[in-house]
């Protein structure tokens, strides 16, 4: 599984590859908003990301915000964005991840 940790919400760059106006996490955001905020744009090894079945988007305290099935990636300059099917209502959402990562890197493989 791929796990992506997103920090506090902040404004996105005007030229954001995914057309987002905000990045990161804020209390009360929906699974769809968490997926949009967390699916990109990251530096990772494309082949390694594609070898994973799922991605968990978590916040800095390790709470699962969204879970998606990975279906592909999009190239965004020298970085990538995940493509996938959001698993709305997944029972892991809203709970602490059973496998938090302590790395400073927001992207990790579990």
XYZ file of C-alpha atoms in Angstrom:
110
model
C 0.000 0.000 0.000
C 1.063 3.538 -0.745
C 0.503 6.072 2.025
C 0.511 9.839 1.549
C 0.617 12.199 4.521
C -0.771 15.687 3.914
C -0.137 18.680 6.135
C -2.336 21.626 7.066
C -4.353 23.301 4.341
C -2.662 26.068 2.372
C -3.201 27.839 -0.938
C -2.091 26.027 -4.068
C 0.161 27.667 -6.630
C -1.795 29.423 -9.385
C -0.315 26.987 -11.925
C -1.206 23.820 -9.961
C -1.108 20.872 -12.404
C -4.404 19.512 -11.052
C -6.218 22.870 -11.043
C -6.544 22.931 -7.260
C -6.921 26.139 -5.280
C -5.960 24.553 -1.931
C -3.646 21.759 -0.788
C -3.505 19.864 2.478
C -5.933 18.911 5.193
C -8.517 20.815 7.221
C -11.028 19.545 9.767
C -14.351 18.511 8.267
C -13.146 17.900 4.724
C -14.889 15.157 2.754
C -13.245 12.031 1.365
C -13.483 13.549 -2.122
C -11.703 16.708 -0.945
C -9.013 14.654 0.814
C -8.464 12.588 -2.339
C -8.182 15.736 -4.477
C -5.736 17.274 -2.013
C -3.617 14.166 -1.509
C -3.402 12.391 -4.865
C -0.659 14.627 -6.211
C 1.653 16.211 -7.106
C 4.526 14.141 -5.678
C 7.987 12.828 -6.426
C 7.898 9.040 -6.373
C 9.004 6.096 -8.477
C 6.201 5.574 -10.983
C 6.723 1.813 -11.330
C 6.759 1.343 -7.573
C 3.570 3.390 -7.097
C 1.837 1.436 -9.871
C 2.769 -1.847 -8.191
C 0.633 -0.870 -5.180
C -3.090 -1.696 -5.076
C -4.285 1.078 -2.799
C -3.356 4.462 -1.410
C -4.280 5.891 1.975
C -4.367 9.652 2.354
C -3.649 10.493 6.006
C -3.178 13.680 7.989
C -0.171 14.530 10.162
C -1.710 12.801 13.202
C -2.191 9.544 11.257
C -5.954 9.676 10.731
C -7.090 8.104 7.451
C -8.847 10.749 5.342
C -9.442 8.760 2.149
C -8.660 5.389 0.585
C -8.475 4.792 -3.166
C -7.669 1.958 -5.541
C -4.734 3.003 -7.740
C -5.529 2.759 -11.454
C -2.709 4.822 -12.951
C -0.552 7.921 -12.713
C -0.313 11.223 -14.548
C 2.959 12.972 -15.232
C 3.067 16.558 -13.949
C 6.427 17.974 -15.011
C 9.048 16.076 -12.997
C 6.415 14.805 -10.547
C 3.353 12.578 -10.598
C -0.295 12.493 -9.568
C -2.190 9.316 -8.780
C -5.249 8.274 -10.724
C -7.679 6.011 -8.962
C -11.084 5.016 -7.747
C -12.011 6.586 -4.420
C -13.384 3.925 -2.059
C -16.074 6.127 -0.499
C -17.250 4.952 2.894
C -14.247 2.692 3.474
C -14.302 1.682 7.170
C -10.686 2.854 7.634
C -11.655 6.491 6.995
C -11.800 8.558 10.176
C -9.711 6.054 12.145
C -6.021 6.037 12.994
C -3.989 4.207 10.386
C -2.717 0.872 11.710
C 0.620 1.557 10.004
C 1.656 5.190 10.512
C 4.923 6.246 8.985
C 7.339 8.468 10.841
C 9.294 9.575 7.790
C 9.518 13.256 6.952
C 8.811 12.260 3.365
C 5.051 12.497 2.762
C 5.039 9.446 0.456
C 5.811 5.986 1.793
C 5.210 2.362 0.858
C 3.794 -0.036 3.431
